[in-house]
Coordinates of C-alpha atoms and ligand atoms in Angstrom, one line a residue:
X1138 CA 9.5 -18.3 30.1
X1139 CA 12.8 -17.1 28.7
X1140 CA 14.6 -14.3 29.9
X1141 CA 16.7 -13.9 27.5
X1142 CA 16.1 -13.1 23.8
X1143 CA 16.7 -15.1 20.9
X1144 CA 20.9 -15.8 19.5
X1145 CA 19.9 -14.5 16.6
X1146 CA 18.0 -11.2 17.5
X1147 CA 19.5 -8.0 15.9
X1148 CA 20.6 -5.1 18.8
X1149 CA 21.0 -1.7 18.0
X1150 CA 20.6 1.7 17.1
X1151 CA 18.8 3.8 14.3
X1152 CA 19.6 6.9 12.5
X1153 CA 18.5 8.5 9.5
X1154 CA 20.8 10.6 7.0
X1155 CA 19.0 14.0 7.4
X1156 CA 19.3 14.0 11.0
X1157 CA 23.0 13.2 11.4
X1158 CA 24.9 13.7 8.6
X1159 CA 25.4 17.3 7.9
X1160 CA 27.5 17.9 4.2
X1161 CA 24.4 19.1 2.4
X1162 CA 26.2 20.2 -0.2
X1163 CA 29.1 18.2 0.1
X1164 CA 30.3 15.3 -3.2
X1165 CA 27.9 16.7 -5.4
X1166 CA 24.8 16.3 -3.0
X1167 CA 21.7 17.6 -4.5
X1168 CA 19.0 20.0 -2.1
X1169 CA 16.8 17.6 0.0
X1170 CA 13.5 18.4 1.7
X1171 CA 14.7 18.4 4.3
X1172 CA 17.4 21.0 3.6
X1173 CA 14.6 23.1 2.8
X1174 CA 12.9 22.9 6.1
X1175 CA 15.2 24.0 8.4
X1176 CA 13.1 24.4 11.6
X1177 CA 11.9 20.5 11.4
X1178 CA 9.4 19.5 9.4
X1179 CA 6.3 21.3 10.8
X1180 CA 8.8 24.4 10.3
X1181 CA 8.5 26.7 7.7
X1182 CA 8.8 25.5 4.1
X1183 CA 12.4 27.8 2.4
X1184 CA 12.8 27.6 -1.2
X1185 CA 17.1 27.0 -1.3
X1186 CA 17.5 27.8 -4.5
X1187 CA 16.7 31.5 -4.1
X1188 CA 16.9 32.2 -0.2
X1189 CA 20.2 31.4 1.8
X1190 CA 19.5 31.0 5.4
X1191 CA 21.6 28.2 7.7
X1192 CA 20.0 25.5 9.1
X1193 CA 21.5 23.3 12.5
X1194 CA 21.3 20.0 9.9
X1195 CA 23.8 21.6 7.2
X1196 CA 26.3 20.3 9.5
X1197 CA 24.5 18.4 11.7
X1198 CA 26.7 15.9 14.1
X1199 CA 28.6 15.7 11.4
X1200 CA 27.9 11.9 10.6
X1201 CA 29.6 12.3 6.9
X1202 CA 33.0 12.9 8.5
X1203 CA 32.7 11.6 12.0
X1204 CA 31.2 7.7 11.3
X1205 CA 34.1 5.8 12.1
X1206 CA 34.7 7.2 15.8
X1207 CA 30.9 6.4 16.0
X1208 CA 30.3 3.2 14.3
X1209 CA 33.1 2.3 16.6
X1210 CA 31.1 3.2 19.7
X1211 CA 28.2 1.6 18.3
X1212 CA 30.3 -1.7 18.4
X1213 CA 31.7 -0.8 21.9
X1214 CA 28.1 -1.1 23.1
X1215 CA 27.8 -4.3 21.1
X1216 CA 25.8 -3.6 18.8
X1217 CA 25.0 -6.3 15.5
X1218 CA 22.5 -3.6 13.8
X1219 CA 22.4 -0.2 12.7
X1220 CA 19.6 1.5 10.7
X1221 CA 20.1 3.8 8.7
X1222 CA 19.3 5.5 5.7
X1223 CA 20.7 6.7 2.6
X1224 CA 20.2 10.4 1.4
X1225 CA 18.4 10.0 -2.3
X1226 CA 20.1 13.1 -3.0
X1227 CA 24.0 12.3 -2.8
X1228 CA 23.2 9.3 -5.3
X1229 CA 20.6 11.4 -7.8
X1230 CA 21.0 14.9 -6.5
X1231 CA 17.8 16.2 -8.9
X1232 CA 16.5 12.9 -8.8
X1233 CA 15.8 12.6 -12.4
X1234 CA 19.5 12.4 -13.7
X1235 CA 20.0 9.2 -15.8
X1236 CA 23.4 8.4 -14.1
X1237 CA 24.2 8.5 -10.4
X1238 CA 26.7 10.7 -8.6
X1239 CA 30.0 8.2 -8.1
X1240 CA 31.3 10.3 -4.7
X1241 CA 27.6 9.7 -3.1
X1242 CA 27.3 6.0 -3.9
X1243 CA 31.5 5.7 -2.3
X1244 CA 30.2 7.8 0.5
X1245 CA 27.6 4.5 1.5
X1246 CA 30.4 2.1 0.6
X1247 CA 32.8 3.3 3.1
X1248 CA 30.1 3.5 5.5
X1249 CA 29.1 -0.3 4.9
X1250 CA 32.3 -1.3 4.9
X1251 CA 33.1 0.3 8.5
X1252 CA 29.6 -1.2 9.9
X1253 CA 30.7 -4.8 8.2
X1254 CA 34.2 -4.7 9.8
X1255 CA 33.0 -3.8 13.2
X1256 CA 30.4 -6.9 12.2
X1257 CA 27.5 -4.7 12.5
X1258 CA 24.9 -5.8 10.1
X1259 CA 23.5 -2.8 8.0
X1260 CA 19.4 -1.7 7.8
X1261 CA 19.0 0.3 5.3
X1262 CA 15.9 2.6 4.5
X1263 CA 15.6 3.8 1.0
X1264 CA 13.6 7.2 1.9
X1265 CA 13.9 9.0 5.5
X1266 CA 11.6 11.9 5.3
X1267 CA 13.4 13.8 2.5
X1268 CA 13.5 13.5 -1.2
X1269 CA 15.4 15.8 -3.8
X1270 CA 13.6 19.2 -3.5
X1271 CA 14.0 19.4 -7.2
X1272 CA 11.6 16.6 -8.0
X1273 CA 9.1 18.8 -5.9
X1274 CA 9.3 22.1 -7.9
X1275 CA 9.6 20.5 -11.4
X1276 CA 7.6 17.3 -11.2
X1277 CA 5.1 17.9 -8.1
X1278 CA 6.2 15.6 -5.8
X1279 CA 4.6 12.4 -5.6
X1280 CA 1.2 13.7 -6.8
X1281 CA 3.5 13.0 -10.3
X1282 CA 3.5 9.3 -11.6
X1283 CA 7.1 10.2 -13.2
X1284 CA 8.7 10.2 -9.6
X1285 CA 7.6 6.5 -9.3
X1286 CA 10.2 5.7 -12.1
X1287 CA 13.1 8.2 -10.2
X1288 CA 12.2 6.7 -7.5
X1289 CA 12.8 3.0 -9.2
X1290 CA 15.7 4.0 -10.6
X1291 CA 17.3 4.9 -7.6
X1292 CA 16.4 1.8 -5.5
X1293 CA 17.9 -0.4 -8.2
X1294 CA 20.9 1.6 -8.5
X1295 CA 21.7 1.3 -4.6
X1296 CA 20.4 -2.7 -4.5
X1297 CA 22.9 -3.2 -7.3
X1298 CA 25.9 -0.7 -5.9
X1299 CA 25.7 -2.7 -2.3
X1300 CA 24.0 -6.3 -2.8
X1301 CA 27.0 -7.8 -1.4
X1302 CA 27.3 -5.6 1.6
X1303 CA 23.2 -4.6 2.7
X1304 CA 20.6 -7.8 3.1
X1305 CA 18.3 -5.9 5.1
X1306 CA 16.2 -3.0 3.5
X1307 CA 13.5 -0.8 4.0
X1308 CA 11.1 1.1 1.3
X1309 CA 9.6 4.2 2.7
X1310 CA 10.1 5.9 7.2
X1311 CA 6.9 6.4 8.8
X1312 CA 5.0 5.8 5.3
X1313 CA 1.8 6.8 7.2
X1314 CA 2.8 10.1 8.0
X1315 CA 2.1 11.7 4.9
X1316 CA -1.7 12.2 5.7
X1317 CA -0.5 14.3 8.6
X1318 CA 2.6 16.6 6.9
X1319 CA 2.4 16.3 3.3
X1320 CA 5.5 18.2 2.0
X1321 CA 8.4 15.8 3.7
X1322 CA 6.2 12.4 3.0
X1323 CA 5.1 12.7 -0.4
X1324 CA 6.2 16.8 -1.3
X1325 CA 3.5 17.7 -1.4
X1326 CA 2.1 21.6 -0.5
X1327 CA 0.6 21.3 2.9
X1328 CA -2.9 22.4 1.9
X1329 CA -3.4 19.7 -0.5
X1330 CA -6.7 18.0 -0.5
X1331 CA -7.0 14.6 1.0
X1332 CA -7.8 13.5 -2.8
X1333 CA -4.5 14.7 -4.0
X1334 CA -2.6 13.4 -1.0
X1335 CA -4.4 9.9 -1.4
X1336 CA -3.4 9.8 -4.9
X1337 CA 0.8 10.8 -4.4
X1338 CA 0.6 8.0 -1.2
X1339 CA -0.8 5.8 -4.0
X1340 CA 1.9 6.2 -6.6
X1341 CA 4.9 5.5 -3.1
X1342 CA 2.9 2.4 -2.3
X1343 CA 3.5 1.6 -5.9
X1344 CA 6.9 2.5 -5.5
X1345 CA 7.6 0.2 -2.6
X1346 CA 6.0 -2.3 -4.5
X1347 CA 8.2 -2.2 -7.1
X1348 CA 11.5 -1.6 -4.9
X1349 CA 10.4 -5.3 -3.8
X1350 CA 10.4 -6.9 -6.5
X1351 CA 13.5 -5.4 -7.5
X1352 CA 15.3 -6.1 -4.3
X1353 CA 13.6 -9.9 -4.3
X1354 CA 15.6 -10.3 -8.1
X1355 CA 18.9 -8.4 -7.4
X1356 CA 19.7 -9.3 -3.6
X1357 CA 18.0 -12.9 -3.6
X1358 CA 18.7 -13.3 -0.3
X1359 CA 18.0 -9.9 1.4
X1360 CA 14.8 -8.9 3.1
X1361 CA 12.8 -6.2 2.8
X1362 CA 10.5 -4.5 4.9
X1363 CA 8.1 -1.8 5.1
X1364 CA 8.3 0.9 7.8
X1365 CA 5.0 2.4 9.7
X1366 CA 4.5 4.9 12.2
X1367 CA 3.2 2.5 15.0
X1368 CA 0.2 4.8 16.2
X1369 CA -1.6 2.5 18.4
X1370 CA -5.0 3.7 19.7
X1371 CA -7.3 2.5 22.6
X1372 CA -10.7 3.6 23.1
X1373 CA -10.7 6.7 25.3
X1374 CA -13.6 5.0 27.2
X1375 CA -15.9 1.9 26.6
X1376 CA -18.8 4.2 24.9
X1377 CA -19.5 2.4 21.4
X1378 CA -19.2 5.7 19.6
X1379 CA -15.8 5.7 21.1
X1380 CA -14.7 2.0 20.3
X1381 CA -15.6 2.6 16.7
X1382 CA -13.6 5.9 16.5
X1383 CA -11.0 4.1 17.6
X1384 CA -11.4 1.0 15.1
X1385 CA -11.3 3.7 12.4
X1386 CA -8.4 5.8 13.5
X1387 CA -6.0 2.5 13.3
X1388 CA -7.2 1.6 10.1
X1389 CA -5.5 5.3 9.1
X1390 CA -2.5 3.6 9.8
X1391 CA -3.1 -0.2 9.3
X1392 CA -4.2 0.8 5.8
X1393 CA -0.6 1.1 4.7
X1394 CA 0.8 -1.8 6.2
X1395 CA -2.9 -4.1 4.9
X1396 CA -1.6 -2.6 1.4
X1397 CA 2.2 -3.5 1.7
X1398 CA 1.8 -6.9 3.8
X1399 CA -1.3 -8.0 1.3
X1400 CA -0.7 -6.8 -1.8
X1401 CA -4.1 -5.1 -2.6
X1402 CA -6.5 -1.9 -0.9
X1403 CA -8.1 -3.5 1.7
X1404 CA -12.1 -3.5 1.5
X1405 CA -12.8 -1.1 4.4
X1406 CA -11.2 2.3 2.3
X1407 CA -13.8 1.8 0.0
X1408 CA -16.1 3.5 1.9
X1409 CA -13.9 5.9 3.1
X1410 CA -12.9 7.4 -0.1
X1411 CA -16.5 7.3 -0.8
X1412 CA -17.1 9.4 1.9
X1413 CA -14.2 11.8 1.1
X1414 CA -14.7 11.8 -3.0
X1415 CA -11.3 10.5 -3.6
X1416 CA -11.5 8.7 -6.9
X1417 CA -8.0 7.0 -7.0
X1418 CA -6.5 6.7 -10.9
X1419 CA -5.3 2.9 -10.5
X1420 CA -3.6 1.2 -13.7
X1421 CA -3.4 -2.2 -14.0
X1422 CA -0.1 -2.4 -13.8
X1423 CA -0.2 -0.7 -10.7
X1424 CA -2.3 -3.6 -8.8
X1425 CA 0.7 -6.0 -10.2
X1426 CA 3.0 -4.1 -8.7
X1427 CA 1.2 -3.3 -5.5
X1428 CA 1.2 -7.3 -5.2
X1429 CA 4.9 -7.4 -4.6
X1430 CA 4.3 -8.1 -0.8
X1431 CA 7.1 -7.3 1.9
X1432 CA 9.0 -9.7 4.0
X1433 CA 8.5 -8.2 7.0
X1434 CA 7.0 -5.5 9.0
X1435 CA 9.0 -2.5 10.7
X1436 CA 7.6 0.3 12.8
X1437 CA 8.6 3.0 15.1
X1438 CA 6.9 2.7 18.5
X1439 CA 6.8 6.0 20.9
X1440 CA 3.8 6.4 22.4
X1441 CA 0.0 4.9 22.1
X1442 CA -3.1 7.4 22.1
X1443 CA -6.9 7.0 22.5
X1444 CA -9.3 6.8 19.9
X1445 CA -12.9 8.9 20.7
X1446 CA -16.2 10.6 18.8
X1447 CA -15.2 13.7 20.3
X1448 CA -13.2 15.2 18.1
X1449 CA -12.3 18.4 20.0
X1450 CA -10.3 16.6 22.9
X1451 CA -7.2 16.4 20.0
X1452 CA -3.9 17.9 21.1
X1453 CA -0.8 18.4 19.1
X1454 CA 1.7 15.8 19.2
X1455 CA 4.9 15.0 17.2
X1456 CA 3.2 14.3 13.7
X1457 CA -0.1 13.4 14.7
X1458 CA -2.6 15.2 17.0
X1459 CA -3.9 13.0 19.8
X1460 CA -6.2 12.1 22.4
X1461 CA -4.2 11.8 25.7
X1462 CA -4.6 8.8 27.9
X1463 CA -5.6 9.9 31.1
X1464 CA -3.5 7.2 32.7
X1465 CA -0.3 7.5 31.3
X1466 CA 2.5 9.8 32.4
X1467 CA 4.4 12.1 29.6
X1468 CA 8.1 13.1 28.4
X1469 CA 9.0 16.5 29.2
X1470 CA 7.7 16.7 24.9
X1471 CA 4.4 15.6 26.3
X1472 CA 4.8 12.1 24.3
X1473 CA 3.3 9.6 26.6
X1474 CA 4.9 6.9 28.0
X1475 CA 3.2 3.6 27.5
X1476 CA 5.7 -0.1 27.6
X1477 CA 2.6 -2.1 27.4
X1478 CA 2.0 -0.7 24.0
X1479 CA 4.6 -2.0 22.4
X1480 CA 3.6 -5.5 23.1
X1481 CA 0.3 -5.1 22.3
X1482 CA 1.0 -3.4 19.4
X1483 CA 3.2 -6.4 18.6
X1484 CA 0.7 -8.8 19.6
X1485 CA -1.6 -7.1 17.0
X1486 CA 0.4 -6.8 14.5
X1487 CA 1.9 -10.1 14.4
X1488 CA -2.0 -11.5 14.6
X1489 CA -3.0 -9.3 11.8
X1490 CA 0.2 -10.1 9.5
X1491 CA 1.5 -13.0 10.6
X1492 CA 5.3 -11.8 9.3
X1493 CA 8.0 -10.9 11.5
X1494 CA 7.7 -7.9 13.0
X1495 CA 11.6 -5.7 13.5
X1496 CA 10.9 -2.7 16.1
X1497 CA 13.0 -0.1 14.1
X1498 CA 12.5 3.0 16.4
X1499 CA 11.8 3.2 20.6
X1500 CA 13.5 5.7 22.5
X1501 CA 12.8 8.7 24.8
X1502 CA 14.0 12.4 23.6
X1503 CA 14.9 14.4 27.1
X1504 CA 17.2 17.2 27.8
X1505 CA 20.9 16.1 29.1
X1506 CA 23.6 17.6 31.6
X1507 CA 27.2 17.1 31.2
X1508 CA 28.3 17.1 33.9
X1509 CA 32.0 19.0 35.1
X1510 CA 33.6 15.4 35.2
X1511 CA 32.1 14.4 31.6
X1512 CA 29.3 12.3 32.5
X1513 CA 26.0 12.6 31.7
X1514 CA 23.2 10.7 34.6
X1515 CA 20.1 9.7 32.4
X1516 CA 18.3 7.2 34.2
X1517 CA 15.2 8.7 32.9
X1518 CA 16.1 7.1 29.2
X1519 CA 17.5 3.5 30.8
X1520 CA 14.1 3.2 33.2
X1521 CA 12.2 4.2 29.6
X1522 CA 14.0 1.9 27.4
X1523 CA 14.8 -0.9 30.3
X1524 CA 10.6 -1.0 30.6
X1525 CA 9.4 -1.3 26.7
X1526 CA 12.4 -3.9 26.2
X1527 CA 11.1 -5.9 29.2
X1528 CA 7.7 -5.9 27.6
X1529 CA 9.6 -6.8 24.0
X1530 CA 10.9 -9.8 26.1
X1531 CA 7.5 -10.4 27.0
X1532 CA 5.7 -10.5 23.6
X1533 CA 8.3 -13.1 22.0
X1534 CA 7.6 -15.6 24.9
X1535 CA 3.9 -14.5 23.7
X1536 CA 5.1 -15.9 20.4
X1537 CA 6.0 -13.3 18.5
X1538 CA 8.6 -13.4 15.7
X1539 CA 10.9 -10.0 16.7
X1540 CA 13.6 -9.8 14.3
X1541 CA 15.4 -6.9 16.2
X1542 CA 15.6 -3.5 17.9
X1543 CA 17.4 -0.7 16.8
X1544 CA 16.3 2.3 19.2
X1545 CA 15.8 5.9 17.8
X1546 CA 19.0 8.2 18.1
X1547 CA 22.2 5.6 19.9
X1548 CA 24.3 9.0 19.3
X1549 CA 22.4 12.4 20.0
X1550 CA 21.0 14.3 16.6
X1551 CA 18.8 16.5 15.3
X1552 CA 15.0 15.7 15.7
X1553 CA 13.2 15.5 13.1
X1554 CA 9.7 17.5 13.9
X1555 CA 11.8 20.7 15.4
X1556 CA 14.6 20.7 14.9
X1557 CA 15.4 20.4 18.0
X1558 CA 19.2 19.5 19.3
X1559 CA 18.4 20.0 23.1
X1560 CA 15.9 16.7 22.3
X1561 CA 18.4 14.0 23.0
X1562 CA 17.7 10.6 22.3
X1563 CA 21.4 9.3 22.2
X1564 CA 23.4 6.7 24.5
X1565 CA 26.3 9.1 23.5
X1566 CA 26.2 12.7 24.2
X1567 CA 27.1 14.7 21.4
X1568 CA 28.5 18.5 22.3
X1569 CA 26.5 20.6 20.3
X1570 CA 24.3 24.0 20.6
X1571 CA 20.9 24.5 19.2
X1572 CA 23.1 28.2 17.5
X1573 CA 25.7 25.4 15.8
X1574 CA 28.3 26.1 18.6
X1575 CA 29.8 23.3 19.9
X1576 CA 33.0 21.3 19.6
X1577 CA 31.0 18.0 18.4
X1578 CA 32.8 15.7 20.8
X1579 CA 31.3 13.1 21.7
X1580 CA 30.4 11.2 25.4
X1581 CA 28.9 8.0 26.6
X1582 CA 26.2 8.8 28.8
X1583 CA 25.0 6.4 31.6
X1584 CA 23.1 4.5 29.3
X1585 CA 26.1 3.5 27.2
X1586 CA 26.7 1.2 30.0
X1587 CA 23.4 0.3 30.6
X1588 CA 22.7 -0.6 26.9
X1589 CA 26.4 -2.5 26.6
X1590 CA 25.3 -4.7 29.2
X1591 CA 22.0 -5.3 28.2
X1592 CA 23.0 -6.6 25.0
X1593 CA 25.6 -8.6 26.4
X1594 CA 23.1 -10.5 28.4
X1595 CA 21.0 -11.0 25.9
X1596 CA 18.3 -9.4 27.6
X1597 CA 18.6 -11.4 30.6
X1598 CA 19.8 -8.3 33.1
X1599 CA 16.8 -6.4 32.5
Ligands
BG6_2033 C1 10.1 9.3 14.0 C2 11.1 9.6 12.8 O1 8.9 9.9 13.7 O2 10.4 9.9 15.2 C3 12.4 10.1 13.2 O3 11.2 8.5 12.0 C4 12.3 11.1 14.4 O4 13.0 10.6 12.1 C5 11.7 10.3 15.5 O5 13.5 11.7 14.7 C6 11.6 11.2 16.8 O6 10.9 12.4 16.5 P1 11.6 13.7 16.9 O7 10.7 14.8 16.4 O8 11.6 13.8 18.4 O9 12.9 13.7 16.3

């Protein structure tokens, strides 16, 4: 078996706009989502327009002004990849304008330009868990067919603005994590009924469809992917009650990806919407566009959870509540730590789909020390990373087609469910305070080094 991974696999890191930006308001930026959720996004909901409060992502790390020091890092560790994403709001900052803001589509352009001199190859994700806050107030969020055509608009203005300089897209983060916090996936209120949030999900899976086929026409040679939250889930124990409940609580994820890999609802949600008395309104021309499939499959990949009957053995997690495994150990977040699961989940997905699959998010969030000298000793986040990448390693000489790895937060930024700075994900150690003091300078930890090698080696020194 090879120990090293293929010449051609992408190594990297992944970022989203939100989190490490900062310049909310900066170039004619419009207010975000996330601008407007200011404690994460199970924090409380602040209306912008009439409140003024600060929030640690206004500045952020400070991405905006900073990305040539770190895109210059990023290619000291060697990376060829780096995801991120581009915020709707500096291109359309109401998100129903008819002409884009210039100074937000220059913004991406200089970015590009840094990652293509430094020959890192660009992954770019059309919506990271925000979307102009306007286009919730006036239109209703994605309960509101309208916002498919913003939406449209938008994709095909940024596939036209950098189709000589991006070849690898994705549609919509963690697509499946609407069902679990409404407002930042498809803004909508968080007491919405399942009906209402079925229906929004509906009109972004139209959406992506359509940003396909519009990326397919204007980038003929680019690929585009869909992103889900890779929730795997094993039966708590070998009860048949338990095994079902489990069967059904992947299909809450695998729905999205049947929908975006196949190109139509997959039988099995018939029943459930049944059940739940959600009566989707579906056009005709929706199903066409719903049959522009993707090229391949990305997902985040954290932890795995267990599936049971017993509904009352849930506990909070990240975005979804979950049934713990009783045989896994936890991050100090209590996200469990599981490398088997990511080959299984790639063994599964790659039998289900039969596309390539592109792990676009793996890390581990801990708290950090600098140390007096400068350095910062986390072996905790190389023994994490070192274990799921062996286990990569292990499901392409199962015979899976991996496209990649970009891992969750290379440089240290805000988290995305709390807020949270003291969450650090990042190989570099970024000198900020969860008050917004700090001097922003950044450090390579110990798994700079670690990382730098490991892609050097192709793998092979893991
Ligand atoms: C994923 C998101 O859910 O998990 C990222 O796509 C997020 O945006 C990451 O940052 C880790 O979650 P958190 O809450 O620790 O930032």
């Amino acid at each position: 078996m090879a120990n090293t991974f293929p010449n051609d696999f992408l190594w990297g890191g992944a970022i989203a706009a939100n989190q490490v930006e900062g310049a909310y308001n900066e170039d004619g930026k419009g207010l975000s989502t996330s601008d407007c959720t200011p404690n994460g996004l199970f924090g409380d909901i602040v209306d912008r327009n009439n409140v003024e409060i600060n929030s640690i992502k206004d500045r952020a790390i400070d991405f905006y002004h900073r990305y040539p020091e770190d895109v210059a890092l990023f290619a000291e560790m060697g990376f060829t990849c780096l995801r991120t994403s581009i915020a709707w709001t500096r291109i359309f900052p109401n998100g129903d304008e008819e002409q884009p803001n210039e100074k937000g589509l220059a913004f991406y352009d200089k970015l590009f330009d840094e990652m293509l001199k430094h020959n890192i190859t660009p992954l770019v994700t059309l919506s990271h868990y925000e979307m102009p806050y306007y286009l919730v107030t006036q239109y209703g969020g994605w309960g509101n067919r309208k916002v498919i055509e913003f939406f449209t608009r938008y994709a095909k203005t940024v596939f036209e603005r950098y189709k000589d300089k991006v070849k690898y897209w994705l549609t919509f983060n963690e697509i499946n994590m609407s069902l679990h916090e409404p407002f930042t996936g498809v803004g909508l209120a968080r007491n919405s009924s399942k009906a209402e949030i079925y229906q929004a999900i509906h009109h972004q899976l139209v959406a992506s469809g359509r940003a396909v086929k519009l990326c397919h026409q204007i980038i003929p040679d680019a690929k585009i992917g869909n992103m889900l939250l890779g929730a795997i889930a094993y039966p708590l124990s070998p009860k048949p009650e338990d095994v079902w409940a489990t069967h059904l609580e992947n299909h809450g994820w695998l729905f999205f990806g049947d929908v975006q890999a196949r190109g139509y609802y997959p039988t099995y949600m018939n029943r459930y919407f049944k059940e739940n008395n959600i009566e989707l309104t579906i056009s005709d021309q929706d199903r066409e566009d719903l049959k522009e499939t993707i090229d391949f499959i990305s997902f985040s990949y954290y932890m795995s959870c267990c599936g049971t009957a017993d509904d009352s053995l849930r506990q909070k997690g990240n975005i979804l509540d979950m049934v713990p495994n009783p045989h896994l150990k936890a991050s100090e977040w209590g996200w469990q730590i599981d490398p088997i699961g990511i080959r299984y989940l790639l063994n599964l997905l790659y039998e289900r789909f039969q596309k390539p699959l592109f792990i676009v998010e793996n890390g581990l969030g801990a708290k950090d020390k600098l140390e007096a000298d400068g350095t910062i000793n986390d072996d905790y986040r190389i023994n994490y990373m070192n274990d799921h990448l062996v286990q990569i390693r292990e499901a392409i000489n199962d015979g899976v087609e991996v496209m990649g790895y970009t891992s969750w937060g290379p440089i240290d930024l805000i988290s995305a469910s709390k807020a949270e700075v003291t969450k650090r994900y990042g190989f570099i150690y970024v000198d900020l305070n969860q008050d917004g003091s700090g001097t922003l300078q950044r450090y390579k930890k110990k798994s700079f080094y670690w990382y730098q090698s490991v892609i050097s080696s192709k793998g092979a020194n893991l």
